[in-house]
Short mmCIF file of C-alpha atoms in Angstrom, two decimals:
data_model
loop_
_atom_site.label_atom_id
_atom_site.label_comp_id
_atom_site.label_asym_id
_atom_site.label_seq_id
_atom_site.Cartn_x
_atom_site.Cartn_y
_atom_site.Cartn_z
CA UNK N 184 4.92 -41.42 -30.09
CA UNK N 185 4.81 -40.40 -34.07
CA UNK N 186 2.01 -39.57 -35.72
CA UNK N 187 0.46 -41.77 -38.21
CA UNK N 188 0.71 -42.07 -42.21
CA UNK N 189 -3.27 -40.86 -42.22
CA UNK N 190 -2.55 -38.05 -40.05
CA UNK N 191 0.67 -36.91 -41.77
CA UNK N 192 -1.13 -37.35 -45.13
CA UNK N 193 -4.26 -35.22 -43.72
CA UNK N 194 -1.28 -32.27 -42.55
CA UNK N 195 0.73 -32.25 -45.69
CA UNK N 196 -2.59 -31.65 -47.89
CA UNK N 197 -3.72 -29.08 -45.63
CA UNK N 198 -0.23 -27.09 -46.08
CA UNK N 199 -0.91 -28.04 -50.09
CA UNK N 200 -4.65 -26.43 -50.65
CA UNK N 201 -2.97 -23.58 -48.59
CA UNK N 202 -0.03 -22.89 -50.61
CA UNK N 203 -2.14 -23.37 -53.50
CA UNK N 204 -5.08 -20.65 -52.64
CA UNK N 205 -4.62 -17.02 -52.91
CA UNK N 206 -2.89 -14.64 -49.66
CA UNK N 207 -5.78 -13.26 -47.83
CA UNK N 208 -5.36 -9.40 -46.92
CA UNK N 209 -6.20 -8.24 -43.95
CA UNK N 210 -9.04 -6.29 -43.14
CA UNK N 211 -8.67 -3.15 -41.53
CA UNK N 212 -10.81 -2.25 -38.81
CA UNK N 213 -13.21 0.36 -39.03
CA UNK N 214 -13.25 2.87 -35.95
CA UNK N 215 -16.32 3.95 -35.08
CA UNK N 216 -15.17 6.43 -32.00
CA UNK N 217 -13.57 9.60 -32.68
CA UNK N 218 -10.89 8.89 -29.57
CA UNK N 219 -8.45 6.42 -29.53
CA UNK N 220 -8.13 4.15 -26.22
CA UNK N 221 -4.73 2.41 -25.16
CA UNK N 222 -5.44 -1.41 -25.57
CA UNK N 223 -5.26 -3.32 -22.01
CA UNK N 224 -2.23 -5.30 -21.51
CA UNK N 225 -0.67 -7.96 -19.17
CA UNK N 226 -0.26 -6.17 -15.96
CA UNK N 227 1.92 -8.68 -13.39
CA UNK N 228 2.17 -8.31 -10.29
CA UNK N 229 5.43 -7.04 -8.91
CA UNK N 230 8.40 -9.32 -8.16
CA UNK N 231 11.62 -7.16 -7.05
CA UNK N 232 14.92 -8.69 -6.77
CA UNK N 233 15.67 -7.33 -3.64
CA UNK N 234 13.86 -4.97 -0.88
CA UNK N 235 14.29 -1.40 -1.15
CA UNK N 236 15.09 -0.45 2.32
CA UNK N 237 17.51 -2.18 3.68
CA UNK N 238 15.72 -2.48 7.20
CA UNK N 239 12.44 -3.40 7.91
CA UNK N 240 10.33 -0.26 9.57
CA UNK N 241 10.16 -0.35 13.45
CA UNK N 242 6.63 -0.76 13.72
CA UNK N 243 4.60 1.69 15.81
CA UNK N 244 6.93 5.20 16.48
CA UNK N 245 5.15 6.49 18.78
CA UNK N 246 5.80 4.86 22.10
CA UNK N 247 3.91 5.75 25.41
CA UNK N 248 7.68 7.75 25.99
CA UNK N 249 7.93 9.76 22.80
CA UNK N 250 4.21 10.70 22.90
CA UNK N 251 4.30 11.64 26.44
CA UNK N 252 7.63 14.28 26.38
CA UNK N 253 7.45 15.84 29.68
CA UNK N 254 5.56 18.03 32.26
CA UNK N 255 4.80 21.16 32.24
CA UNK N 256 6.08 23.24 35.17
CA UNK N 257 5.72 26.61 34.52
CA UNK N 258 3.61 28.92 37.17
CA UNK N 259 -0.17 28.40 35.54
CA UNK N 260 0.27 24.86 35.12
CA UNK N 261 1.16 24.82 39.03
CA UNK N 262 -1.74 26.50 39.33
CA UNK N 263 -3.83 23.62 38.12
CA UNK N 264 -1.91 21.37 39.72
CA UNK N 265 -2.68 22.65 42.93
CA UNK N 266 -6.40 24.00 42.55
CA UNK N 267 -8.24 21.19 39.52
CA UNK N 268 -6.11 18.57 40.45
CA UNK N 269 -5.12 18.23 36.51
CA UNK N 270 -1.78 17.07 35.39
CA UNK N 271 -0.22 19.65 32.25
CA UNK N 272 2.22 17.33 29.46
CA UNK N 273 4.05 17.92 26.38
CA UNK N 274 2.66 15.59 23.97
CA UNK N 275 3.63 14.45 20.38
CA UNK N 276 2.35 16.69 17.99
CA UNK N 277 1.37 13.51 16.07
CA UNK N 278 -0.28 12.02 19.14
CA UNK N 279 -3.77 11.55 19.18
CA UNK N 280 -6.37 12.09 22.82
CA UNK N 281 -6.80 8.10 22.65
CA UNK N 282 -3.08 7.56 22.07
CA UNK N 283 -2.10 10.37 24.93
CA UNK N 284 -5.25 8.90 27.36
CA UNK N 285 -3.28 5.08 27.07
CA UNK N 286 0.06 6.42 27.49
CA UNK N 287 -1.06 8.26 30.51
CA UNK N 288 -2.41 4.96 31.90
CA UNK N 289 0.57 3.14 31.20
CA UNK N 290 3.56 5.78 32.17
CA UNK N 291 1.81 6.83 35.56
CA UNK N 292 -1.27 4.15 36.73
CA UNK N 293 -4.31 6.48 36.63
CA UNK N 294 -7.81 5.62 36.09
CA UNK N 295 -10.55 7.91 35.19
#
């Protein structure tokens, strides 16, 4: 829909009183701060074209079989084997007691 006659004749002697009156300056701004701080942008979020790896990661590593490496056979272990009733592993060096305790439970049905 086109404007009307009023409102074009309104528009056009806007532009007219401002062609007609003098170019303002700007004014420059006075810094009252001895430092001088970065102005805050537009920050967007981020939006990539395409995924950086090219597989997705596996999840948890550290399975009840890679924490849990082996037992220990050597003579003291059998020694606690056979006198505290107490089982000797190699564990993960990432593992932690919860992760070892579960792992444990799974891998060999104990309860304590």
């Amino acid at each position: 829909m086109a404007p009307k006659k009023s409102e074009k004749k309104a528009g056009a002697e806007k532009v007219a009183k401002a062609v007609k009156s003098s170019v303002s300056r700007k004014v420059k701004k006075v810094r009252t701060k001895v430092r001088f701080y970065k102005p805050k942008t537009l920050s967007k979020s981020r939006d990539p074209k395409y995924p950086r790896k090219s597989v997705e990661s596996r999840g948890d590593k550290l399975d009840k079989y890679r924490i849990i490496q082996c037992p220990v056979t050597t003579e003291s272990a059998m020694k606690k084997i056979e006198e505290i009733n107490t089982l000797v592993f190699l564990v993960d060096i990432n593992a932690t007691k919860p992760k070892i305790k579960e792992a444990i439970r799974q891998l060999y049905d104990v309860q304590w």
